[in-house]
């Protein structure tokens, strides 16, 4: 049995996914306790270095949760985030780490259930991949 | 007389010239050159020997010239600036003159990317325009490009290429004027399939009086098959092959016959254009058709001047 | 600016394999502007190096820093005088000139390049750079309407275009603009096309990149 509990950092946009997380909470929708939500004003603020630092500091996975395509409060922040997530994935491949540890998701503030599902999906993905090869997660 | 070559005598005496082309082999046998030479001997006033054409390595142009001279033919030495810097160009020119070559065609050359050594470094030390002027200076002033004296004469009849079908169209005539001013005694054009466009270009040439400054030989490429027509239409940059012509080849029962017919029709149209002083037939891999074309175009026998 | 690109991580990691104390040194000049070796990329590279070592279960000490201009000894000196001997390796994220400036000022320090220096270019848009100058040492932009045929013509023609120019594109690729078409268009627009009637003389290549290492000395500036 796999009892590894991943630690996952979520860069969550104030205008959509962060509100979706609130909605999930008030709607009593369960989601895994593995995620650590970091609220940001827009996913366009997330840099490649933020993602890398999260992994270096012990996260087994990182995802960025931004607004649905075309609905970014700052017009194109979520697209920028998507490109940077892809770039970060390429960097991970370059040092032989699984690029799947970093993902981009899109959701609206009304999608509490989707927030929960994404958290579940990501937790499962990382559980499958196992602990970060940087070897800092002691919860194993 | 600038060089006294047969080509010069024919053109300067106001007669309609016919030149052909002889691509040296991808090998060392002189027989290939001789065979092509024998085929074209009676129907051409001079034969161009190509210089690593389409950037594919072949026997050197100068050797081909000497082999042709050996069987009594007059060669036109083609030289590209792609493969030689100014030192090599000038030394080869002196060598060619020493070996009796009287005509030269100054070219930039197809980019090395197209050939069989695409990773080669292109030289392009000087361009074709500067090359023409350099040869003229060597001939008329007995001076190298650096100003130093040359001992002995450099009698060469200087040719250059023109492509009326490349862009920008209007500038093509300016470019011809530059070549004529640089010292081109004769011009061989790119193969003509689109006579209307060529005629338009020639009108611009006449408007600037360039047909009196230099002899224009209209280029012809006999088409052997519809595949060849299509390939040239789609893949060869700097050529303009109208769609009607491809269709005509496609519909023909006997493609080769149709190709000859098209070529003859084109020659007839070209003869009527004022300022065209001859034709240059580039029958790549179809040399044996040239005698028939020249014969049926009513251009035989070739004049003796 | 000088446009550069980070080397593949595999190459960088193998160069620094035996180093345990690494100074990752960026440059705030060209390589910052072309997003290859500024403070942001320094942080990125240093993090990747540490992550790589952690994967292997070994440790590495990195310091992230950037010079104003790594090709200026005055910019490199003060920082490195204090730091140089504390590191096994300086991993430079400047252009080749930056790397060699450190090499010259600190002969005892091992300096490695993290970037490949590609060309002199301009930014077309954020994230897109194109080569526009080959440093030929004999600038002819004044005659070619500000478009460089040395860089942009595949045959480096001074009296172009050649017979391969079709619909504004170069014969070598439909993705490459014909430099001479651009020159003619621009001169036409400026009403100065007649400058091309004259034959441009042969180029003095000895001034440029065919000549071995060049040096410029300004007597009024040297001490």
PDB file of C-alpha atoms in Angstrom, chain C residues 21-191:
ATOM      1  CA  UNK C  21      31.170  25.897  -3.706  1.00  0.00           C
ATOM      2  CA  UNK C  22      29.783  27.697  -6.705  1.00  0.00           C
ATOM      3  CA  UNK C  23      29.356  31.395  -7.333  1.00  0.00           C
ATOM      4  CA  UNK C  24      26.644  31.874  -9.938  1.00  0.00           C
ATOM      5  CA  UNK C  25      27.435  35.271 -11.345  1.00  0.00           C
ATOM      6  CA  UNK C  26      25.037  37.119 -13.614  1.00  0.00           C
ATOM      7  CA  UNK C  27      25.455  40.291 -15.599  1.00  0.00           C
ATOM      8  CA  UNK C  28      23.020  43.202 -15.509  1.00  0.00           C
ATOM      9  CA  UNK C  29      23.939  44.217 -19.052  1.00  0.00           C
ATOM     10  CA  UNK C  30      22.981  42.467 -22.265  1.00  0.00           C
ATOM     11  CA  UNK C  31      22.281  39.048 -20.821  1.00  0.00           C
ATOM     12  CA  UNK C  32      19.759  40.522 -18.409  1.00  0.00           C
ATOM     13  CA  UNK C  33      17.963  42.212 -21.273  1.00  0.00           C
ATOM     14  CA  UNK C  34      17.905  39.043 -23.352  1.00  0.00           C
ATOM     15  CA  UNK C  35      16.650  37.088 -20.308  1.00  0.00           C
ATOM     16  CA  UNK C  36      19.570  34.673 -20.308  1.00  0.00           C
ATOM     17  CA  UNK C  37      21.843  35.733 -17.453  1.00  0.00           C
ATOM     18  CA  UNK C  38      20.302  38.388 -15.242  1.00  0.00           C
ATOM     19  CA  UNK C  39      19.500  38.110 -11.525  1.00  0.00           C
ATOM     20  CA  UNK C  40      16.336  36.153 -12.276  1.00  0.00           C
ATOM     21  CA  UNK C  41      18.133  33.567 -14.376  1.00  0.00           C
ATOM     22  CA  UNK C  42      20.934  33.413 -11.817  1.00  0.00           C
ATOM     23  CA  UNK C  43      18.404  32.427  -9.163  1.00  0.00           C
ATOM     24  CA  UNK C  44      16.849  29.904 -11.505  1.00  0.00           C
ATOM     25  CA  UNK C  45      20.152  28.271 -12.390  1.00  0.00           C
ATOM     26  CA  UNK C  46      21.420  28.196  -8.805  1.00  0.00           C
ATOM     27  CA  UNK C  47      18.157  26.594  -7.671  1.00  0.00           C
ATOM     28  CA  UNK C  48      18.372  23.966 -10.390  1.00  0.00           C
ATOM     29  CA  UNK C  49      21.942  23.166  -9.404  1.00  0.00           C
ATOM     30  CA  UNK C  50      20.959  22.744  -5.755  1.00  0.00           C
ATOM     31  CA  UNK C  51      17.953  20.641  -6.714  1.00  0.00           C
ATOM     32  CA  UNK C  52      20.147  18.437  -8.854  1.00  0.00           C
ATOM     33  CA  UNK C  53      22.599  17.894  -6.003  1.00  0.00           C
ATOM     34  CA  UNK C  54      19.788  17.152  -3.559  1.00  0.00           C
ATOM     35  CA  UNK C  55      18.523  14.478  -5.938  1.00  0.00           C
ATOM     36  CA  UNK C  56      21.945  12.897  -5.756  1.00  0.00           C
ATOM     37  CA  UNK C  57      21.994  13.237  -1.994  1.00  0.00           C
ATOM     38  CA  UNK C  58      25.010  15.526  -1.993  1.00  0.00           C
ATOM     39  CA  UNK C  59      25.277  19.131  -1.006  1.00  0.00           C
ATOM     40  CA  UNK C  60      26.503  22.219  -2.734  1.00  0.00           C
ATOM     41  CA  UNK C  61      26.972  25.756  -1.596  1.00  0.00           C
ATOM     42  CA  UNK C  62      25.835  28.405  -4.031  1.00  0.00           C
ATOM     43  CA  UNK C  63      25.939  32.152  -3.945  1.00  0.00           C
ATOM     44  CA  UNK C  64      23.810  34.160  -6.334  1.00  0.00           C
ATOM     45  CA  UNK C  65      25.179  37.515  -7.449  1.00  0.00           C
ATOM     46  CA  UNK C  66      25.265  39.808 -10.447  1.00  0.00           C
ATOM     47  CA  UNK C  67      27.679  42.425 -11.744  1.00  0.00           C
ATOM     48  CA  UNK C  68      26.664  45.674 -13.366  1.00  0.00           C
ATOM     49  CA  UNK C  69      28.662  44.792 -16.476  1.00  0.00           C
ATOM     50  CA  UNK C  70      30.797  41.708 -16.392  1.00  0.00           C
ATOM     51  CA  UNK C  71      32.852  42.885 -19.369  1.00  0.00           C
ATOM     52  CA  UNK C  72      34.161  45.828 -17.293  1.00  0.00           C
ATOM     53  CA  UNK C  73      37.015  45.033 -14.904  1.00  0.00           C
ATOM     54  CA  UNK C  74      35.867  47.897 -12.632  1.00  0.00           C
ATOM     55  CA  UNK C  75      32.511  46.242 -12.298  1.00  0.00           C
ATOM     56  CA  UNK C  76      33.911  42.789 -11.656  1.00  0.00           C
ATOM     57  CA  UNK C  77      36.841  43.691  -9.425  1.00  0.00           C
ATOM     58  CA  UNK C  78      35.371  44.961  -6.147  1.00  0.00           C
ATOM     59  CA  UNK C  79      32.872  42.108  -5.791  1.00  0.00           C
ATOM     60  CA  UNK C  80      35.201  39.314  -6.769  1.00  0.00           C
ATOM     61  CA  UNK C  81      38.168  40.541  -4.758  1.00  0.00           C
ATOM     62  CA  UNK C  82      36.138  39.703  -1.657  1.00  0.00           C
ATOM     63  CA  UNK C  83      34.533  36.536  -2.951  1.00  0.00           C
ATOM     64  CA  UNK C  84      36.711  34.843  -5.533  1.00  0.00           C
ATOM     65  CA  UNK C  85      38.807  32.690  -3.226  1.00  0.00           C
ATOM     66  CA  UNK C  86      35.782  31.381  -1.345  1.00  0.00           C
ATOM     67  CA  UNK C  87      34.522  29.394  -4.324  1.00  0.00           C
ATOM     68  CA  UNK C  88      35.694  26.417  -6.347  1.00  0.00           C
ATOM     69  CA  UNK C  89      34.100  27.756  -9.468  1.00  0.00           C
ATOM     70  CA  UNK C  90      32.583  30.958 -10.802  1.00  0.00           C
ATOM     71  CA  UNK C  91      29.741  30.067 -13.132  1.00  0.00           C
ATOM     72  CA  UNK C  92      29.335  33.112 -15.311  1.00  0.00           C
ATOM     73  CA  UNK C  93      26.014  34.029 -16.862  1.00  0.00           C
ATOM     74  CA  UNK C  94      27.494  36.822 -18.947  1.00  0.00           C
ATOM     75  CA  UNK C  95      28.545  36.697 -22.594  1.00  0.00           C
ATOM     76  CA  UNK C  96      31.951  35.403 -23.643  1.00  0.00           C
ATOM     77  CA  UNK C  97      33.443  38.836 -22.990  1.00  0.00           C
ATOM     78  CA  UNK C  98      32.199  38.738 -19.400  1.00  0.00           C
ATOM     79  CA  UNK C  99      33.672  35.304 -18.763  1.00  0.00           C
ATOM     80  CA  UNK C 100      37.029  36.403 -20.136  1.00  0.00           C
ATOM     81  CA  UNK C 101      37.064  39.635 -18.184  1.00  0.00           C
ATOM     82  CA  UNK C 102      36.924  37.601 -14.977  1.00  0.00           C
ATOM     83  CA  UNK C 103      39.545  35.210 -16.329  1.00  0.00           C
ATOM     84  CA  UNK C 104      41.878  38.101 -17.013  1.00  0.00           C
ATOM     85  CA  UNK C 105      41.364  39.815 -13.644  1.00  0.00           C
ATOM     86  CA  UNK C 106      41.462  36.629 -11.557  1.00  0.00           C
ATOM     87  CA  UNK C 107      44.008  34.263 -13.082  1.00  0.00           C
ATOM     88  CA  UNK C 108      43.789  31.793 -10.191  1.00  0.00           C
ATOM     89  CA  UNK C 109      40.042  31.305 -10.289  1.00  0.00           C
ATOM     90  CA  UNK C 110      38.243  28.682 -12.339  1.00  0.00           C
ATOM     91  CA  UNK C 111      35.603  30.442 -14.441  1.00  0.00           C
ATOM     92  CA  UNK C 112      33.036  28.517 -16.461  1.00  0.00           C
ATOM     93  CA  UNK C 113      30.480  29.772 -18.968  1.00  0.00           C
ATOM     94  CA  UNK C 114      26.830  28.957 -18.294  1.00  0.00           C
ATOM     95  CA  UNK C 115      25.714  30.596 -21.527  1.00  0.00           C
ATOM     96  CA  UNK C 116      26.349  30.251 -25.217  1.00  0.00           C
ATOM     97  CA  UNK C 117      26.888  33.677 -26.763  1.00  0.00           C
ATOM     98  CA  UNK C 118      24.879  33.708 -29.972  1.00  0.00           C
ATOM     99  CA  UNK C 119      24.830  37.041 -31.754  1.00  0.00           C
ATOM    100  CA  UNK C 120      24.361  40.793 -31.727  1.00  0.00           C
ATOM    101  CA  UNK C 121      20.651  41.242 -31.965  1.00  0.00           C
ATOM    102  CA  UNK C 122      17.573  43.235 -31.254  1.00  0.00           C
ATOM    103  CA  UNK C 123      14.363  42.342 -29.466  1.00  0.00           C
ATOM    104  CA  UNK C 124      11.551  41.893 -31.950  1.00  0.00           C
ATOM    105  CA  UNK C 125       9.111  41.471 -29.076  1.00  0.00           C
ATOM    106  CA  UNK C 126       9.392  40.106 -25.542  1.00  0.00           C
ATOM    107  CA  UNK C 127      10.966  36.691 -25.933  1.00  0.00           C
ATOM    108  CA  UNK C 128      12.021  37.052 -29.583  1.00  0.00           C
ATOM    109  CA  UNK C 129      15.472  38.235 -30.641  1.00  0.00           C
ATOM    110  CA  UNK C 130      16.957  38.421 -34.117  1.00  0.00           C
ATOM    111  CA  UNK C 131      20.491  38.809 -35.319  1.00  0.00           C
ATOM    112  CA  UNK C 132      21.032  42.161 -37.005  1.00  0.00           C
ATOM    113  CA  UNK C 133      24.754  42.877 -36.870  1.00  0.00           C
ATOM    114  CA  UNK C 134      27.822  40.753 -37.488  1.00  0.00           C
ATOM    115  CA  UNK C 135      30.318  43.323 -36.215  1.00  0.00           C
ATOM    116  CA  UNK C 136      31.996  43.559 -39.617  1.00  0.00           C
ATOM    117  CA  UNK C 137      33.905  46.673 -38.550  1.00  0.00           C
ATOM    118  CA  UNK C 138      32.952  48.634 -41.667  1.00  0.00           C
ATOM    119  CA  UNK C 139      29.328  49.702 -41.226  1.00  0.00           C
ATOM    120  CA  UNK C 140      27.416  50.251 -44.430  1.00  0.00           C
ATOM    121  CA  UNK C 141      23.945  50.812 -42.974  1.00  0.00           C
ATOM    122  CA  UNK C 142      24.090  54.421 -44.169  1.00  0.00           C
ATOM    123  CA  UNK C 143      23.929  53.239 -47.740  1.00  0.00           C
ATOM    124  CA  UNK C 144      21.535  50.349 -47.292  1.00  0.00           C
ATOM    125  CA  UNK C 145      18.656  52.210 -45.658  1.00  0.00           C
ATOM    126  CA  UNK C 146      19.608  50.876 -42.249  1.00  0.00           C
ATOM    127  CA  UNK C 147      19.235  47.201 -43.151  1.00  0.00           C
ATOM    128  CA  UNK C 148      22.371  45.114 -42.905  1.00  0.00           C
ATOM    129  CA  UNK C 149      23.099  42.866 -45.904  1.00  0.00           C
ATOM    130  CA  UNK C 150      26.174  41.480 -44.141  1.00  0.00           C
ATOM    131  CA  UNK C 151      23.894  39.917 -41.552  1.00  0.00           C
ATOM    132  CA  UNK C 152      20.700  39.398 -43.452  1.00  0.00           C
ATOM    133  CA  UNK C 153      21.739  38.475 -47.009  1.00  0.00           C
ATOM    134  CA  UNK C 154      22.750  34.807 -47.258  1.00  0.00           C
ATOM    135  CA  UNK C 155      25.405  35.732 -49.809  1.00  0.00           C
ATOM    136  CA  UNK C 156      26.449  38.964 -48.098  1.00  0.00           C
ATOM    137  CA  UNK C 157      25.946  40.805 -51.374  1.00  0.00           C
ATOM    138  CA  UNK C 158      26.820  44.472 -51.539  1.00  0.00           C
ATOM    139  CA  UNK C 159      25.066  44.898 -54.879  1.00  0.00           C
ATOM    140  CA  UNK C 160      22.004  42.746 -54.464  1.00  0.00           C
ATOM    141  CA  UNK C 161      19.514  41.251 -54.794  1.00  0.00           C
ATOM    142  CA  UNK C 162      20.644  38.075 -56.511  1.00  0.00           C
ATOM    143  CA  UNK C 163      18.448  36.142 -58.924  1.00  0.00           C
ATOM    144  CA  UNK C 164      17.042  34.044 -56.113  1.00  0.00           C
ATOM    145  CA  UNK C 165      14.901  36.787 -54.553  1.00  0.00           C
ATOM    146  CA  UNK C 166      11.248  35.832 -54.957  1.00  0.00           C
ATOM    147  CA  UNK C 167       8.207  37.564 -53.483  1.00  0.00           C
ATOM    148  CA  UNK C 168      10.367  39.235 -50.890  1.00  0.00           C
ATOM    149  CA  UNK C 169      11.927  35.999 -49.679  1.00  0.00           C
ATOM    150  CA  UNK C 170      15.464  34.630 -49.863  1.00  0.00           C
ATOM    151  CA  UNK C 171      16.227  31.602 -52.020  1.00  0.00           C
ATOM    152  CA  UNK C 172      17.535  29.707 -49.003  1.00  0.00           C
ATOM    153  CA  UNK C 173      14.173  29.672 -47.202  1.00  0.00           C
ATOM    154  CA  UNK C 174      10.650  30.980 -47.523  1.00  0.00           C
ATOM    155  CA  UNK C 175      10.952  32.024 -43.868  1.00  0.00           C
ATOM    156  CA  UNK C 176      13.863  34.356 -44.533  1.00  0.00           C
ATOM    157  CA  UNK C 177      13.210  37.848 -45.869  1.00  0.00           C
ATOM    158  CA  UNK C 178      15.344  38.966 -48.789  1.00  0.00           C
ATOM    159  CA  UNK C 179      17.497  41.684 -47.243  1.00  0.00           C
ATOM    160  CA  UNK C 180      17.825  43.471 -50.567  1.00  0.00           C
ATOM    161  CA  UNK C 181      14.078  43.537 -51.096  1.00  0.00           C
ATOM    162  CA  UNK C 182      13.825  45.213 -47.680  1.00  0.00           C
ATOM    163  CA  UNK C 183      16.585  47.640 -48.613  1.00  0.00           C
ATOM    164  CA  UNK C 184      14.933  48.523 -51.926  1.00  0.00           C
ATOM    165  CA  UNK C 185      11.515  48.927 -50.287  1.00  0.00           C
ATOM    166  CA  UNK C 186      12.891  51.255 -47.674  1.00  0.00           C
ATOM    167  CA  UNK C 187      14.985  53.296 -50.073  1.00  0.00           C
ATOM    168  CA  UNK C 188      11.944  53.640 -52.333  1.00  0.00           C
ATOM    169  CA  UNK C 189       9.955  54.906 -49.379  1.00  0.00           C
ATOM    170  CA  UNK C 190      12.667  57.392 -48.544  1.00  0.00           C
ATOM    171  CA  UNK C 191      12.857  58.452 -52.200  1.00  0.00           C
TER     172      UNK C 191
END
